[in-house]
Amino acid sequence: MPFLGQDWRSPGQSWVKTADGWKRFLDEKSGSFVSDLSSYCNKEVYDKENLFNSLNYDVAAKKRKKDMLNSKTKTQYFHQEKWIYVHKGSTKERHGYCTLGEAFNRLDFSTAILDSRRFNYVVRLLELIAKSQLTSLSGIAQKNFMNILEKVVLKVLEDQQNIRLIRELLQTLYTSLCTLVQRVGKSVLVGNINMWVYRMETILHWQQQLNSIQITRPAFKGLTFTDLPLCLQLNIMQRLSDGRDLVSLGQVAPDLHVLSEDRLLWKKLCQYHFSERQIRKRLILSDKGQLDWKKMYFKLVRCYPRKEQYGDTLQLCRHCHILSWKGTDHPCTANNPESCSVSLSPQDFINLFKF
């Protein structure tokens, strides 16, 4: 750098050997630097604004695409595998936890309701979720819950079977939603309150449709239930596991009413659902001094849960901790996978995801 007083020359310029010349030189250079800095800052701000606008455009485009997909699809989110690995902790191989909502999305309940062996199982599971587990589901799982429920209702309206079962399910769900919707602002339910109010209106519409069902008598003329011998009629009635079905059957005809009041029939029903200890605590005597098994049954139902029996259930492999429907192939390394499988009741399924 030249010292003060030396000749300073730059392209197209000549400076005198004075302090004033040095001062003017610094002023011009600093002005040029400020101008360049200002230009650079303006360019950087411009680039950031363009980047921000671009990101906003991408987010908006993705949101529109997602909303369009959600509005057009009413089917369950399907996965290729019809099983799920249930893990309750993180390992080197797997990270995170398996949730109830994730299992609900993966286990293909939409197809299961079409199988008569699995129908009651799925309905009972939906009822348990509606009672206490609806808020534990993710947004997608809650949507799948409503889609599966709609398929269940449509199936019952078409088949005219299991009407009372679905009425109870809808009433349970509606009662739960009446409480939960009041707490939407507290992040209890996923989604807009208007969406849940619409779903509640849909549930009321389904209930009206079920209440208006008129079961018509079959057109064919052939052998009916009352044409069978009394011993066969009684044998068939003994296979009904719900006392309300016996009462309903007894209202069809006077002869069936007599059979539905059979003491032995109600005794077997009580012994099927309840233990001897539970029965001894709820003894009721009739006017004749005999045990009134019918009254005892309905009193026991109010005090204790009934025994649940299903044609097909979900199974958990104790060897590889994979949850699947019975008969579903899953990657198990056990020599005899069938011996490692344990059947799960709907409540066992819920308890499996309580951490």
CSV table of C-alpha atoms in Angstrom, one decimal:
chain,number,residue,atom,x,y,z
A,1,MET,CA,0.0,0.0,0.0
A,2,PRO,CA,1.5,3.5,-0.9
A,3,PHE,CA,2.2,5.8,1.9
A,4,LEU,CA,0.5,9.2,2.3
A,5,GLY,CA,2.2,11.7,0.0
A,6,GLN,CA,3.1,9.1,-2.7
A,7,ASP,CA,1.7,9.2,-6.1
A,8,TRP,CA,-1.5,7.1,-6.4
A,9,ARG,CA,-2.7,6.2,-9.8
A,10,SER,CA,-5.6,4.0,-10.7
A,11,PRO,CA,-7.1,3.4,-14.2
A,12,GLY,CA,-8.3,6.8,-15.6
A,13,GLN,CA,-7.5,8.7,-12.4
A,14,SER,CA,-4.6,10.7,-11.0
A,15,TRP,CA,-4.4,11.7,-7.4
A,16,VAL,CA,-2.3,14.5,-5.9
A,17,LYS,CA,0.1,13.8,-3.1
A,18,THR,CA,-2.1,15.4,-0.4
A,19,ALA,CA,-4.3,14.3,2.4
A,20,ASP,CA,-7.4,15.8,0.6
A,21,GLY,CA,-6.8,13.4,-2.3
A,22,TRP,CA,-6.6,10.4,0.0
A,23,LYS,CA,-9.8,11.4,1.7
A,24,ARG,CA,-11.7,11.8,-1.6
A,25,PHE,CA,-10.4,8.4,-2.7
A,26,LEU,CA,-11.7,6.7,0.5
A,27,ASP,CA,-15.0,8.5,0.2
A,28,GLU,CA,-15.5,7.2,-3.3
A,29,LYS,CA,-14.4,3.7,-2.5
A,30,SER,CA,-16.7,3.5,0.5
A,31,GLY,CA,-19.6,4.8,-1.5
A,32,SER,CA,-19.0,2.2,-4.1
A,33,PHE,CA,-18.8,-0.5,-1.4
A,34,VAL,CA,-22.1,0.6,0.2
A,35,SER,CA,-23.8,0.6,-3.2
A,36,ASP,CA,-22.5,-2.9,-3.9
A,37,LEU,CA,-23.6,-4.1,-0.5
A,38,SER,CA,-27.0,-2.6,-0.9
A,39,SER,CA,-27.4,-4.3,-4.3
A,40,TYR,CA,-26.3,-7.6,-2.9
A,41,CYS,CA,-28.7,-7.4,0.0
A,42,ASN,CA,-31.6,-6.5,-2.3
A,43,LYS,CA,-30.8,-9.5,-4.5
A,44,GLU,CA,-30.7,-11.8,-1.4
A,45,VAL,CA,-34.0,-10.5,-0.2
A,46,TYR,CA,-35.5,-11.0,-3.7
A,47,ASP,CA,-34.1,-14.6,-3.8
A,48,LYS,CA,-35.6,-15.4,-0.4
A,49,GLU,CA,-39.0,-14.0,-1.4
A,50,ASN,CA,-38.9,-16.1,-4.5
A,51,LEU,CA,-37.9,-19.2,-2.5
A,52,PHE,CA,-40.7,-18.5,0.1
A,53,ASN,CA,-43.3,-18.0,-2.6
A,54,SER,CA,-42.1,-21.2,-4.3
A,55,LEU,CA,-42.4,-23.2,-1.1
A,56,ASN,CA,-45.9,-21.7,-0.4
A,57,TYR,CA,-46.9,-22.7,-3.9
A,58,ASP,CA,-45.7,-26.3,-3.5
A,59,VAL,CA,-47.4,-26.6,-0.1
A,60,ALA,CA,-50.7,-25.3,-1.5
A,61,ALA,CA,-50.5,-27.6,-4.5
A,62,LYS,CA,-49.8,-30.6,-2.2
A,63,LYS,CA,-52.7,-29.6,0.1
A,64,ARG,CA,-55.1,-29.3,-2.9
A,65,LYS,CA,-54.0,-32.7,-4.2
A,66,LYS,CA,-54.5,-34.2,-0.7
A,67,ASP,CA,-57.9,-32.6,-0.2
A,68,MET,CA,-59.0,-33.8,-3.7
A,69,LEU,CA,-57.9,-37.3,-2.9
A,70,ASN,CA,-59.6,-37.3,0.5
A,71,SER,CA,-62.8,-35.9,-1.0
A,72,LYS,CA,-63.0,-38.5,-3.8
A,73,THR,CA,-62.0,-41.6,-1.9
A,74,LYS,CA,-64.2,-43.3,0.7
A,75,THR,CA,-62.4,-46.6,0.8
A,76,GLN,CA,-60.0,-47.9,3.4
A,77,TYR,CA,-56.3,-47.3,3.0
A,78,PHE,CA,-55.2,-50.8,1.9
A,79,HIS,CA,-51.8,-52.3,2.5
A,80,GLN,CA,-50.3,-55.2,0.7
A,81,GLU,CA,-49.6,-57.2,3.9
A,82,LYS,CA,-52.6,-58.2,5.8
A,83,TRP,CA,-50.7,-58.6,9.1
A,84,ILE,CA,-48.9,-56.2,11.4
A,85,TYR,CA,-45.9,-56.6,13.7
A,86,VAL,CA,-46.9,-55.6,17.2
A,87,HIS,CA,-43.9,-54.0,19.0
A,88,LYS,CA,-44.0,-52.0,22.3
A,89,GLY,CA,-40.6,-50.5,22.2
A,90,SER,CA,-37.7,-49.4,20.0
A,91,THR,CA,-34.9,-51.9,19.0
A,92,LYS,CA,-32.0,-51.8,16.7
A,93,GLU,CA,-34.1,-53.3,14.0
A,94,ARG,CA,-37.3,-51.3,14.6
A,95,HIS,CA,-38.0,-47.9,15.8
A,96,GLY,CA,-41.1,-46.6,17.6
A,97,TYR,CA,-44.4,-48.2,18.7
A,98,CYS,CA,-47.3,-49.9,17.0
A,99,THR,CA,-50.5,-48.0,17.6
A,100,LEU,CA,-54.2,-49.1,17.6
A,101,GLY,CA,-54.8,-46.8,14.7
A,102,GLU,CA,-52.0,-48.4,12.7
A,103,ALA,CA,-53.3,-51.9,13.3
A,104,PHE,CA,-56.8,-50.8,12.5
A,105,ASN,CA,-55.6,-49.6,9.1
A,106,ARG,CA,-53.6,-52.7,8.2
A,107,LEU,CA,-55.8,-55.6,9.2
A,108,ASP,CA,-58.4,-55.4,6.4
A,109,PHE,CA,-61.6,-55.0,8.4
A,110,SER,CA,-63.5,-54.0,5.2
A,111,THR,CA,-63.2,-57.5,3.9
A,112,ALA,CA,-63.7,-59.1,7.2
A,113,ILE,CA,-67.3,-57.8,7.6
A,114,LEU,CA,-68.3,-59.7,4.5
A,115,ASP,CA,-67.3,-63.0,6.2
A,116,SER,CA,-70.2,-64.2,8.5
A,117,ARG,CA,-67.7,-65.8,10.8
A,118,ARG,CA,-65.9,-62.4,11.4
A,119,PHE,CA,-68.8,-60.0,11.3
A,120,ASN,CA,-69.8,-60.1,15.0
A,121,TYR,CA,-66.1,-59.9,15.9
A,122,VAL,CA,-65.6,-56.7,13.9
A,123,VAL,CA,-68.9,-55.2,15.2
A,124,ARG,CA,-67.9,-55.8,18.8
A,125,LEU,CA,-64.5,-54.3,18.1
A,126,LEU,CA,-66.1,-51.2,16.6
A,127,GLU,CA,-68.3,-50.9,19.7
A,128,LEU,CA,-65.3,-51.0,22.0
A,129,ILE,CA,-63.4,-48.4,20.0
A,130,ALA,CA,-66.6,-46.2,19.9
A,131,LYS,CA,-66.9,-46.4,23.7
A,132,SER,CA,-63.4,-45.4,24.8
A,133,GLN,CA,-60.7,-45.6,22.1
A,134,LEU,CA,-62.0,-43.3,19.3
A,135,THR,CA,-59.6,-40.5,20.4
A,136,SER,CA,-56.6,-42.8,20.3
A,137,LEU,CA,-57.0,-43.3,16.5
A,138,SER,CA,-55.2,-41.1,14.0
A,139,GLY,CA,-57.1,-39.0,11.5
A,140,ILE,CA,-56.8,-41.6,8.8
A,141,ALA,CA,-57.8,-44.4,11.2
A,142,GLN,CA,-60.9,-42.4,12.3
A,143,LYS,CA,-61.9,-41.9,8.7
A,144,ASN,CA,-61.4,-45.7,8.1
A,145,PHE,CA,-63.6,-46.3,11.2
A,146,MET,CA,-66.4,-44.4,9.7
A,147,ASN,CA,-66.0,-46.0,6.2
A,148,ILE,CA,-66.1,-49.5,7.7
A,149,LEU,CA,-69.1,-48.5,9.8
A,150,GLU,CA,-70.9,-47.3,6.7
A,151,LYS,CA,-70.2,-50.7,5.0
A,152,VAL,CA,-71.6,-52.5,8.0
A,153,VAL,CA,-74.8,-50.5,8.0
A,154,LEU,CA,-75.3,-51.0,4.2
A,155,LYS,CA,-74.8,-54.7,4.6
A,156,VAL,CA,-77.4,-54.9,7.4
A,157,LEU,CA,-79.9,-52.8,5.4
A,158,GLU,CA,-79.4,-55.2,2.5
A,159,ASP,CA,-79.4,-58.5,4.4
A,160,GLN,CA,-81.9,-57.4,7.2
A,161,GLN,CA,-79.9,-59.4,9.7
A,162,ASN,CA,-78.2,-58.3,13.0
A,163,ILE,CA,-80.3,-55.2,13.1
A,164,ARG,CA,-80.4,-54.9,16.9
A,165,LEU,CA,-76.6,-55.4,17.1
A,166,ILE,CA,-76.0,-52.4,14.7
A,167,ARG,CA,-78.6,-50.3,16.4
A,168,GLU,CA,-76.7,-50.7,19.7
A,169,LEU,CA,-73.4,-49.9,18.0
A,170,LEU,CA,-74.7,-46.7,16.4
A,171,GLN,CA,-76.3,-45.6,19.7
A,172,THR,CA,-73.0,-46.2,21.5
A,173,LEU,CA,-71.1,-44.2,18.9
A,174,TYR,CA,-73.5,-41.3,18.9
A,175,THR,CA,-73.5,-41.1,22.7
A,176,SER,CA,-69.7,-40.9,22.7
A,177,LEU,CA,-69.5,-38.3,20.0
A,178,CYS,CA,-72.0,-36.1,21.8
A,179,THR,CA,-69.5,-35.9,24.6
A,180,LEU,CA,-66.4,-35.6,22.4
A,181,VAL,CA,-67.7,-33.0,20.0
A,182,GLN,CA,-68.1,-30.6,22.9
A,183,ARG,CA,-64.3,-30.9,23.5
A,184,VAL,CA,-63.1,-30.5,19.9
A,185,GLY,CA,-61.2,-27.3,20.8
A,186,LYS,CA,-59.1,-29.4,23.2
A,187,SER,CA,-57.7,-31.6,20.4
A,188,VAL,CA,-59.8,-34.6,21.4
A,189,LEU,CA,-61.0,-35.4,17.9
A,190,VAL,CA,-59.0,-35.0,14.7
A,191,GLY,CA,-60.6,-32.7,12.2
A,192,ASN,CA,-63.1,-29.9,11.9
A,193,ILE,CA,-66.1,-29.8,14.3
A,194,ASN,CA,-68.4,-29.3,11.3
A,195,MET,CA,-67.2,-32.6,9.9
A,196,TRP,CA,-68.0,-34.5,13.1
A,197,VAL,CA,-71.4,-32.8,13.3
A,198,TYR,CA,-72.1,-34.0,9.8
A,199,ARG,CA,-71.0,-37.5,10.8
A,200,MET,CA,-73.4,-37.4,13.7
A,201,GLU,CA,-76.2,-36.4,11.4
A,202,THR,CA,-75.3,-39.4,9.2
A,203,ILE,CA,-75.4,-41.7,12.2
A,204,LEU,CA,-79.0,-40.4,13.0
A,205,HIS,CA,-79.9,-41.1,9.4
A,206,TRP,CA,-78.6,-44.6,9.6
A,207,GLN,CA,-80.6,-45.2,12.8
A,208,GLN,CA,-83.8,-44.0,11.1
A,209,GLN,CA,-83.2,-46.4,8.2
A,210,LEU,CA,-82.7,-49.3,10.6
A,211,ASN,CA,-85.8,-48.4,12.5
A,212,SER,CA,-87.9,-48.3,9.3
A,213,ILE,CA,-86.9,-51.8,8.1
A,214,GLN,CA,-89.9,-54.0,7.5
A,215,ILE,CA,-88.9,-57.7,7.4
A,216,THR,CA,-91.1,-59.4,4.9
A,217,ARG,CA,-92.2,-63.1,5.2
A,218,PRO,CA,-90.5,-65.3,2.6
A,219,ALA,CA,-92.6,-65.9,-0.5
A,220,PHE,CA,-91.8,-69.7,-0.8
A,221,LYS,CA,-94.1,-72.2,0.8
A,222,GLY,CA,-92.2,-75.0,2.5
A,223,LEU,CA,-91.2,-76.3,5.9
A,224,THR,CA,-91.0,-73.6,8.6
A,225,PHE,CA,-89.5,-73.6,12.0
A,226,THR,CA,-92.9,-74.3,13.7
A,227,ASP,CA,-93.4,-77.3,11.5
A,228,LEU,CA,-90.4,-79.1,13.1
A,229,PRO,CA,-90.9,-81.5,16.0
A,230,LEU,CA,-90.8,-79.8,19.4
A,231,CYS,CA,-87.6,-81.5,20.4
A,232,LEU,CA,-85.8,-80.0,17.4
A,233,GLN,CA,-87.3,-76.6,18.0
A,234,LEU,CA,-86.0,-76.7,21.5
A,235,ASN,CA,-82.6,-78.0,20.4
A,236,ILE,CA,-82.3,-75.0,18.0
A,237,MET,CA,-83.3,-72.5,20.7
A,238,GLN,CA,-80.7,-73.9,23.0
A,239,ARG,CA,-78.0,-72.7,20.5
A,240,LEU,CA,-79.1,-69.1,20.8
A,241,SER,CA,-76.5,-67.3,23.0
A,242,ASP,CA,-78.5,-64.1,23.7
A,243,GLY,CA,-81.6,-64.2,25.9
A,244,ARG,CA,-83.1,-61.3,24.0
A,245,ASP,CA,-83.2,-63.5,20.9
A,246,LEU,CA,-85.2,-66.1,22.9
A,247,VAL,CA,-87.7,-63.5,24.0
A,248,SER,CA,-88.1,-62.2,20.4
A,249,LEU,CA,-88.6,-65.7,19.2
A,250,GLY,CA,-91.2,-66.4,21.8
A,251,GLN,CA,-93.2,-63.4,20.5
A,252,VAL,CA,-93.7,-65.0,17.0
A,253,ALA,CA,-96.3,-67.6,17.9
A,254,PRO,CA,-98.0,-68.9,21.1
A,255,ASP,CA,-96.3,-72.3,20.8
A,256,LEU,CA,-92.9,-70.7,20.6
A,257,HIS,CA,-93.7,-68.6,23.6
A,258,VAL,CA,-94.3,-71.7,25.7
A,259,LEU,CA,-90.9,-73.2,24.6
A,260,SER,CA,-89.1,-69.9,25.2
A,261,GLU,CA,-90.2,-70.0,28.9
A,262,ASP,CA,-88.6,-73.4,29.5
A,263,ARG,CA,-86.7,-73.3,32.7
A,264,LEU,CA,-84.0,-75.7,31.5
A,265,LEU,CA,-83.3,-73.5,28.5
A,266,TRP,CA,-82.6,-70.4,30.7
A,267,LYS,CA,-80.6,-72.5,33.2
A,268,LYS,CA,-78.2,-73.6,30.4
A,269,LEU,CA,-78.0,-70.1,29.2
A,270,CYS,CA,-77.0,-68.8,32.6
A,271,GLN,CA,-74.4,-71.6,33.1
A,272,TYR,CA,-73.0,-70.9,29.6
A,273,HIS,CA,-72.3,-67.2,30.3
A,274,PHE,CA,-71.6,-67.1,34.0
A,275,SER,CA,-69.7,-69.0,36.7
A,276,GLU,CA,-71.2,-70.8,39.6
A,277,ARG,CA,-70.0,-68.2,42.0
A,278,GLN,CA,-71.6,-65.4,40.0
A,279,ILE,CA,-74.9,-67.4,39.8
A,280,ARG,CA,-74.9,-68.0,43.6
A,281,LYS,CA,-74.7,-64.3,44.2
A,282,ARG,CA,-77.8,-63.5,42.1
A,283,LEU,CA,-80.3,-66.2,43.1
A,284,ILE,CA,-84.0,-65.3,42.5
A,285,LEU,CA,-86.9,-67.5,43.6
A,286,SER,CA,-90.2,-67.7,41.8
A,287,ASP,CA,-93.6,-67.7,43.5
A,288,LYS,CA,-93.5,-71.5,43.4
A,289,GLY,CA,-90.2,-71.5,45.4
A,290,GLN,CA,-88.1,-72.5,42.4
A,291,LEU,CA,-85.2,-70.7,40.9
A,292,ASP,CA,-86.3,-68.2,38.3
A,293,TRP,CA,-83.6,-68.7,35.7
A,294,LYS,CA,-85.0,-66.2,33.2
A,295,LYS,CA,-85.0,-63.3,35.7
A,296,MET,CA,-81.6,-64.5,37.0
A,297,TYR,CA,-80.1,-64.3,33.5
A,298,PHE,CA,-81.1,-60.7,32.9
A,299,LYS,CA,-79.9,-59.7,36.4
A,300,LEU,CA,-76.6,-61.4,35.8
A,301,VAL,CA,-76.2,-59.6,32.4
A,302,ARG,CA,-76.5,-56.3,34.2
A,303,CYS,CA,-73.8,-57.2,36.7
A,304,TYR,CA,-71.3,-59.3,34.7
A,305,PRO,CA,-70.1,-59.4,31.1
A,306,ARG,CA,-71.4,-62.3,29.0
A,307,LYS,CA,-69.2,-64.9,27.5
A,308,GLU,CA,-68.1,-64.0,24.0
A,309,GLN,CA,-67.9,-66.6,21.2
A,310,TYR,CA,-66.9,-65.9,17.6
A,311,GLY,CA,-66.5,-68.0,14.5
A,312,ASP,CA,-63.2,-66.4,13.6
A,313,THR,CA,-60.9,-64.1,15.5
A,314,LEU,CA,-57.6,-62.2,15.2
A,315,GLN,CA,-54.6,-64.2,16.3
A,316,LEU,CA,-51.3,-63.1,17.8
A,317,CYS,CA,-48.2,-65.2,17.1
A,318,ARG,CA,-46.2,-65.5,20.3
A,319,HIS,CA,-43.0,-66.4,18.4
A,320,CYS,CA,-42.8,-63.4,16.1
A,321,HIS,CA,-45.4,-61.0,17.6
A,322,ILE,CA,-47.3,-60.7,14.4
A,323,LEU,CA,-51.1,-60.0,14.5
A,324,SER,CA,-53.3,-61.3,11.7
A,325,TRP,CA,-56.5,-63.0,10.9
A,326,LYS,CA,-56.6,-66.8,11.2
A,327,GLY,CA,-55.4,-68.4,8.0
A,328,THR,CA,-53.4,-65.4,6.9
A,329,ASP,CA,-49.8,-66.2,5.9
A,330,HIS,CA,-47.2,-64.2,7.7
A,331,PRO,CA,-43.3,-64.4,7.8
A,332,CYS,CA,-42.8,-66.6,10.9
A,333,THR,CA,-39.6,-68.5,11.6
A,334,ALA,CA,-41.2,-71.0,14.0
A,335,ASN,CA,-41.2,-74.7,13.1
A,336,ASN,CA,-44.9,-75.0,13.8
A,337,PRO,CA,-46.5,-71.5,13.5
A,338,GLU,CA,-50.0,-72.7,14.3
A,339,SER,CA,-48.9,-73.9,17.7
A,340,CYS,CA,-47.6,-70.4,18.5
A,341,SER,CA,-50.9,-68.6,17.6
A,342,VAL,CA,-53.2,-67.3,20.4
A,343,SER,CA,-56.8,-66.1,19.7
A,344,LEU,CA,-57.6,-62.6,20.8
A,345,SER,CA,-61.0,-61.4,21.9
A,346,PRO,CA,-62.0,-57.8,20.8
A,347,GLN,CA,-61.1,-56.6,24.3
A,348,ASP,CA,-57.7,-58.4,24.2
A,349,PHE,CA,-57.1,-56.6,20.9
A,350,ILE,CA,-57.7,-53.2,22.5
A,351,ASN,CA,-55.6,-54.1,25.5
A,352,LEU,CA,-52.7,-55.1,23.3
A,353,PHE,CA,-52.1,-51.4,22.4
A,354,LYS,CA,-52.4,-50.0,25.9
A,355,PHE,CA,-48.8,-49.0,26.8
